[in-house]
Amino acid sequence: MAGSEARAPCPPVVDYTSADQARAADEVEELPGEAVIVRMLGDYAVLRDQARACR
């Protein structure tokens, strides 16, 4: 398919309420700094930014 510029569809970005975001922040604060989920959440934040940019 020479010259084709087909793109994959952009993934949806789930919207969270301010209350959900505040609760999540509080829960993350309670985790130990070495908790692997903290690193994974950082990766998820990058993916969300990339999905928003894809729109």
mmCIF file of C-alpha atoms in Angstrom:
data_model
loop_
_atom_site.group_PDB
_atom_site.id
_atom_site.type_symbol
_atom_site.label_atom_id
_atom_site.label_comp_id
_atom_site.label_asym_id
_atom_site.label_seq_id
_atom_site.Cartn_x
_atom_site.Cartn_y
_atom_site.Cartn_z
ATOM 1 C CA MET A 1 0.000 0.000 0.000
ATOM 2 C CA ALA A 2 2.506 2.552 -1.166
ATOM 3 C CA GLY A 3 1.575 6.094 -0.274
ATOM 4 C CA SER A 4 -1.068 4.994 2.170
ATOM 5 C CA GLU A 5 -1.262 6.997 5.366
ATOM 6 C CA ALA A 6 -3.831 4.912 7.179
ATOM 7 C CA ARG A 7 -3.766 5.503 10.901
ATOM 8 C CA ALA A 8 -4.984 3.392 13.752
ATOM 9 C CA PRO A 9 -7.965 4.909 15.554
ATOM 10 C CA CYS A 10 -7.203 6.928 18.658
ATOM 11 C CA PRO A 11 -7.968 5.094 21.900
ATOM 12 C CA PRO A 12 -10.661 6.594 24.106
ATOM 13 C CA VAL A 13 -9.651 8.571 27.184
ATOM 14 C CA VAL A 14 -11.810 7.872 30.221
ATOM 15 C CA ASP A 15 -12.876 10.982 32.111
ATOM 16 C CA TYR A 16 -12.690 10.874 35.907
ATOM 17 C CA THR A 17 -14.552 13.194 38.241
ATOM 18 C CA SER A 18 -12.625 15.619 40.418
ATOM 19 C CA ALA A 19 -13.720 13.576 43.420
ATOM 20 C CA ASP A 20 -12.334 10.369 41.871
ATOM 21 C CA GLN A 21 -9.048 12.100 41.060
ATOM 22 C CA ALA A 22 -8.733 13.483 44.594
ATOM 23 C CA ARG A 23 -9.470 10.087 46.105
ATOM 24 C CA ALA A 24 -6.910 8.408 43.854
ATOM 25 C CA ALA A 25 -4.298 11.004 44.811
ATOM 26 C CA ASP A 26 -4.989 10.382 48.498
ATOM 27 C CA GLU A 27 -4.700 6.617 47.997
ATOM 28 C CA VAL A 28 -1.424 6.951 46.081
ATOM 29 C CA GLU A 29 -0.012 9.154 48.854
ATOM 30 C CA GLU A 30 -0.579 6.290 51.291
ATOM 31 C CA LEU A 31 1.443 3.815 49.204
ATOM 32 C CA PRO A 32 5.095 3.148 49.918
ATOM 33 C CA GLY A 33 7.374 4.987 47.467
ATOM 34 C CA GLU A 34 8.772 1.734 46.116
ATOM 35 C CA ALA A 35 5.316 0.359 45.250
ATOM 36 C CA VAL A 36 5.366 -0.766 41.621
ATOM 37 C CA ILE A 37 1.842 0.589 41.078
ATOM 38 C CA VAL A 38 3.218 4.129 41.492
ATOM 39 C CA ARG A 39 5.522 3.596 38.479
ATOM 40 C CA MET A 40 2.697 1.947 36.539
ATOM 41 C CA LEU A 41 0.408 4.917 37.181
ATOM 42 C CA GLY A 42 3.103 7.190 35.773
ATOM 43 C CA ASP A 43 3.198 5.064 32.618
ATOM 44 C CA TYR A 44 -0.592 5.271 32.412
ATOM 45 C CA ALA A 45 -0.439 9.062 32.649
ATOM 46 C CA VAL A 46 1.912 9.124 29.635
ATOM 47 C CA LEU A 47 -0.450 6.890 27.649
ATOM 48 C CA ARG A 48 -3.396 9.158 28.492
ATOM 49 C CA ASP A 49 -1.430 12.197 27.277
ATOM 50 C CA GLN A 50 -0.572 10.397 24.045
ATOM 51 C CA ALA A 51 -4.217 9.376 23.515
ATOM 52 C CA ARG A 52 -5.353 12.982 24.042
ATOM 53 C CA ALA A 53 -2.763 14.201 21.513
ATOM 54 C CA CYS A 54 -4.008 11.626 19.009
ATOM 55 C CA ARG A 55 -7.450 13.207 18.749
#
